[in-house]
Amino acid sequence: MNESGFIFDLDGVIVDTAKYHYLAWKKLADQLGFEFTEEQNERFKGVSRRRCLEILLELGEITVSQQQFDAWLIEKNEDYLTYIEKMDESEILPDVPKILHFLKEKNIPMALGSASKNARPILEKVKLLPYFDAIVDGKQVTKAKPDPEVFLIASQMLKVAPGNCVVFEDAVAGIEAANRAGMTSIGIGEQDVLSQAKYNFKDFTEIDLEFIEQLIRTK
Ligand code: BG6
Ligand code: MG
C-alpha cells in the first residue's frame, strides 16, 4: 500500500469546462423555451449527463419520450464537444500544474476521479494525462456522485487506503462523495456552497506547497 494519494476532479478543478457544460445545457433550455440560470447550474456540477438532463427537464416542467430524451443527450454532448475540441493548455486553471508537478516530484500517486465520459480526451488536449497514475471517469462508474464509488475505485487503483486519500472537488455532490468515502475533502470554489468540505479554497492560487506537504505528512 502507498502512504498517501491525491485525487482530482476534472471539470471545474483542473479545467474550467463547467462553463461549457453550462452553455451546452443553456442552449437546449433556450430551444425548449425556458430560462436556465448559472445558479441552477450548481446542481449540475459533478452530476452525470443523464441526471443533468433529468434535472433540466424537471426545471422546465417537460416530460418526454425515452427516444427524445436520448436524442437530447446526444445533442447536448455534440454541442459540448464543439467547445472542448478547441481546448489547449491555456484552459488549465491557475496553479494546477504547480501542484501536480510538486506531487509528481515526490512520487505521490495521483488519480482523476470524474463523472465525465469526456475526461480522457480533455486531459490529452491540455497535456496533463502523463501526471495521472489512474483515471476513473464516467465510463467506469456505475453510481454517480454523491455516491463514493468513483473515489473508492481510484483509491483501489492507487493502492492507497481511502482514509489516506485527499480529494479536490468543486461540486457539492463531489464533496459529499469524498466525505462518504472517508477521504479528506478539499473544496475548490465558494465556501458557502462547499461548506461540507474539510478545507476550502477559492482556487489553487490560494493553496501553498507547505499545506500540500502537511497533507502528505499527516496521511
Ligand atoms: C462532471 C460535470 O464532471 O461531468 C457535470 O461536473 C457533467 O456537469 C458530468 O454533467 C458528465 O460529463 P460528460 O462529459 O460525460 O457529459
Ligand atoms: Mg467538477
XYZ file of C-alpha atoms and ligand atoms in Angstrom, residues 9-15 17-18 45-47 113-115 145 168-171, ligand 2:
21
model
C -11.992 16.006 -10.064
C -11.670 17.352 -13.621
C -14.426 19.799 -14.595
C -14.111 22.989 -12.537
C -10.998 21.786 -10.691
C -8.338 21.149 -13.344
C -10.020 22.902 -16.270
C -15.147 23.224 -18.515
C -18.072 23.868 -16.141
C -21.782 20.049 -11.216
C -20.386 16.585 -10.624
C -23.642 15.034 -11.801
C -11.999 10.991 -10.318
C -14.543 12.451 -12.725
C -18.151 11.832 -13.721
C -21.515 11.237 -7.156
C -10.081 18.142 -4.702
C -13.662 18.925 -5.756
C -15.729 21.894 -6.957
C -19.142 20.230 -6.658
Mg -16.328 19.260 -11.070
